[in-house]
Structure formats: C-alpha cells, structure tokens
PDB file of C-alpha atoms in Angstrom:
ATOM      1  CA  MET A   1    -109.556 111.129  58.386  1.00 61.00           C
ATOM      2  CA  GLU A   2    -108.985 113.987  60.924  1.00 70.00           C
ATOM      3  CA  ILE A   3    -110.793 114.189  64.171  1.00 71.00           C
ATOM      4  CA  PRO A   4    -113.411 116.966  63.965  1.00 81.00           C
ATOM      5  CA  CYS A   5    -112.432 119.256  66.834  1.00 85.00           C
ATOM      6  CA  ASP A   6    -111.216 122.903  66.897  1.00 86.00           C
ATOM      7  CA  GLU A   7    -108.811 124.573  69.404  1.00 82.00           C
ATOM      8  CA  MET A   8    -111.413 125.101  71.932  1.00 88.00           C
ATOM      9  CA  ASP A   9    -112.156 121.466  71.972  1.00 86.00           C
ATOM     10  CA  ARG A  10    -108.527 120.528  72.460  1.00 78.00           C
ATOM     11  CA  ASN A  11    -108.135 123.101  75.317  1.00 78.00           C
ATOM     12  CA  LEU A  12    -111.283 121.525  77.005  1.00 85.00           C
ATOM     13  CA  PHE A  13    -109.774 117.933  76.710  1.00 81.00           C
ATOM     14  CA  ARG A  14    -106.383 119.038  77.944  1.00 74.00           C
ATOM     15  CA  ALA A  15    -107.928 120.915  81.004  1.00 78.00           C
ATOM     16  CA  SER A  16    -110.063 117.822  82.003  1.00 81.00           C
ATOM     17  CA  THR A  17    -107.543 115.001  81.650  1.00 78.00           C
ATOM     18  CA  GLN A  18    -104.328 113.988  83.401  1.00 74.00           C
ATOM     19  CA  ILE A  19    -101.534 112.212  81.699  1.00 80.00           C
ATOM     20  CA  SER A  20     -99.512 109.395  82.933  1.00 83.00           C
ATOM     21  CA  LEU A  21     -96.245 109.851  81.433  1.00 89.00           C
ATOM     22  CA  GLY A  22     -94.732 106.388  81.718  1.00 92.00           C
ATOM     23  CA  ASN A  23     -91.708 106.207  79.236  1.00 96.00           C
ATOM     24  CA  GLY A  24     -92.794 109.278  77.527  1.00 96.00           C
ATOM     25  CA  LYS A  25     -92.918 107.890  73.937  1.00 96.00           C
ATOM     26  CA  LYS A  26     -96.590 108.473  73.380  1.00 94.00           C
ATOM     27  CA  CYS A  27     -96.786 112.074  74.811  1.00 94.00           C
ATOM     28  CA  LYS A  28     -95.998 115.279  72.734  1.00 95.00           C
ATOM     29  CA  PHE A  29     -93.301 117.242  74.583  1.00 97.00           C
ATOM     30  CA  TRP A  30     -94.550 120.620  73.813  1.00 97.00           C
ATOM     31  CA  SER A  31     -98.326 120.252  73.435  1.00 92.00           C
ATOM     32  CA  ASP A  32     -99.509 117.615  75.883  1.00 90.00           C
ATOM     33  CA  ASN A  33    -100.373 118.354  79.509  1.00 89.00           C
ATOM     34  CA  TRP A  34     -97.708 116.137  81.131  1.00 93.00           C
ATOM     35  CA  LEU A  35     -95.740 118.490  83.133  1.00 93.00           C
ATOM     36  CA  GLN A  36     -97.379 118.999  86.551  1.00 88.00           C
ATOM     37  CA  GLY A  37    -100.714 119.156  84.445  1.00 85.00           C
ATOM     38  CA  TYR A  38     -99.555 121.731  82.035  1.00 90.00           C
ATOM     39  CA  ALA A  39     -98.109 121.595  78.511  1.00 92.00           C
ATOM     40  CA  PRO A  40     -94.470 123.209  78.159  1.00 97.00           C
ATOM     41  CA  LYS A  41     -95.909 125.395  75.391  1.00 96.00           C
ATOM     42  CA  ASP A  42     -98.111 127.080  78.107  1.00 94.00           C
ATOM     43  CA  ILE A  43     -95.337 127.237  80.714  1.00 96.00           C
ATOM     44  CA  ALA A  44     -92.815 128.755  78.268  1.00 97.00           C
ATOM     45  CA  PRO A  45     -94.797 130.198  75.150  1.00 97.00           C
ATOM     46  CA  ILE A  46     -91.705 132.287  73.954  1.00 97.00           C
ATOM     47  CA  LEU A  47     -89.642 129.125  73.741  1.00 97.00           C
ATOM     48  CA  PHE A  48     -92.385 127.164  71.935  1.00 98.00           C
ATOM     49  CA  ARG A  49     -92.092 129.758  69.283  1.00 97.00           C
ATOM     50  CA  LEU A  50     -88.498 129.199  68.970  1.00 97.00           C
ATOM     51  CA  ALA A  51     -88.672 125.323  68.859  1.00 97.00           C
ATOM     52  CA  LYS A  52     -87.760 123.776  65.650  1.00 95.00           C
ATOM     53  CA  ARG A  53     -89.609 120.511  66.086  1.00 92.00           C
ATOM     54  CA  LYS A  54     -92.882 120.791  67.893  1.00 95.00           C
ATOM     55  CA  THR A  55     -94.230 117.110  67.677  1.00 95.00           C
ATOM     56  CA  ASN A  56     -91.638 115.144  69.023  1.00 97.00           C
ATOM     57  CA  CYS A  57     -92.324 112.964  72.003  1.00 97.00           C
ATOM     58  CA  VAL A  58     -91.331 113.586  75.554  1.00 97.00           C
ATOM     59  CA  ALA A  59     -88.824 110.666  75.700  1.00 97.00           C
ATOM     60  CA  PHE A  60     -86.815 111.964  72.617  1.00 97.00           C
ATOM     61  CA  GLU A  61     -86.782 115.641  73.739  1.00 97.00           C
ATOM     62  CA  LEU A  62     -85.601 114.925  77.303  1.00 97.00           C
ATOM     63  CA  HIS A  63     -82.907 112.607  76.164  1.00 96.00           C
ATOM     64  CA  ASN A  64     -79.587 114.554  76.592  1.00 94.00           C
ATOM     65  CA  ASN A  65     -81.746 117.735  76.870  1.00 95.00           C
ATOM     66  CA  HIS A  66     -82.370 117.675  73.220  1.00 96.00           C
ATOM     67  CA  TRP A  67     -85.295 120.089  73.532  1.00 96.00           C
ATOM     68  CA  ILE A  68     -82.623 122.804  74.331  1.00 96.00           C
ATOM     69  CA  THR A  69     -80.710 122.055  71.170  1.00 94.00           C
ATOM     70  CA  SER A  70     -83.733 122.265  69.117  1.00 93.00           C
ATOM     71  CA  LEU A  71     -84.467 125.868  69.985  1.00 96.00           C
ATOM     72  CA  ARG A  72     -83.641 128.768  67.564  1.00 95.00           C
ATOM     73  CA  THR A  73     -81.169 131.383  69.066  1.00 93.00           C
ATOM     74  CA  ILE A  74     -81.963 132.933  72.444  1.00 93.00           C
ATOM     75  CA  THR A  75     -81.449 136.562  72.445  1.00 92.00           C
ATOM     76  CA  SER A  76     -83.395 138.108  75.302  1.00 96.00           C
ATOM     77  CA  ILE A  77     -83.657 137.884  79.099  1.00 97.00           C
ATOM     78  CA  ASN A  78     -87.330 136.748  78.786  1.00 95.00           C
ATOM     79  CA  LYS A  79     -86.330 133.888  76.857  1.00 96.00           C
ATOM     80  CA  ILE A  80     -83.496 133.122  79.189  1.00 96.00           C
ATOM     81  CA  ASN A  81     -85.902 133.322  82.148  1.00 97.00           C
ATOM     82  CA  GLU A  82     -88.375 130.914  80.322  1.00 97.00           C
ATOM     83  CA  LEU A  83     -85.629 128.503  79.621  1.00 97.00           C
ATOM     84  CA  VAL A  84     -84.509 128.470  83.267  1.00 97.00           C
ATOM     85  CA  HIS A  85     -88.048 128.112  84.479  1.00 97.00           C
ATOM     86  CA  LEU A  86     -88.909 125.250  82.285  1.00 97.00           C
ATOM     87  CA  GLY A  87     -85.611 123.584  82.728  1.00 96.00           C
ATOM     88  CA  SER A  88     -86.130 123.540  86.493  1.00 96.00           C
ATOM     89  CA  LYS A  89     -89.539 121.795  86.049  1.00 96.00           C
ATOM     90  CA  LEU A  90     -87.959 119.275  83.458  1.00 96.00           C
ATOM     91  CA  HIS A  91     -85.101 118.575  85.821  1.00 93.00           C
ATOM     92  CA  GLU A  92     -87.439 116.761  88.286  1.00 89.00           C
ATOM     93  CA  ILE A  93     -88.896 114.392  85.595  1.00 93.00           C
ATOM     94  CA  ARG A  94     -88.061 110.662  85.505  1.00 91.00           C
ATOM     95  CA  LEU A  95     -89.259 108.396  82.749  1.00 93.00           C
ATOM     96  CA  HIS A  96     -90.200 104.769  83.490  1.00 87.00           C
TER      97      HIS A  96
END
C-alpha cells in the first residue's frame, strides 16, 4: 500500500529533514536531500530530465561516476554548466 502523501507533503518532509549519507545504499541519488541539504534534481533540474534512471541509490551512481554515463546526450551550454556545477559538489562526497 502506498503512503498517502502528495508532492507538497514530500517537499515539506525534504525541507525539514537532514540525511546522514553513510554508505549511500539507502538514499536515492536524484531525489533525496543528501547533497548539502539539497537533492541533485533541485541543483541540476535540466540534468535530472536527462537522467535515464532516476531511482538508483547514491552509492551506485557515484561509483565510477555512473551518474554521468546515465545521462542522455548533453547538447547545450546550460546542460554543461549544470554538469560542471553538480560534478564539483559531488567531487567532495566520500561514502563510509
């Protein structure tokens, strides 16, 4: 049975919680607020639309920068800017 909540409930929950990343296997890469209190989909919304797999965990996507290879073709300067911006934030992440 699905939890009875809508997008506003999810946004309120994300805004009022902090995620401890640990090994990154229980946290969704794109949608959870694990990156300096933000979800990567909020930091890079254009890249989020290009992502082929949006439900993989952080550990999977960070391993060998898999998140980059799961993006559809990057064809604009805005997409490149988001790639560089998100990549610089991800570069600092260390899983335990």
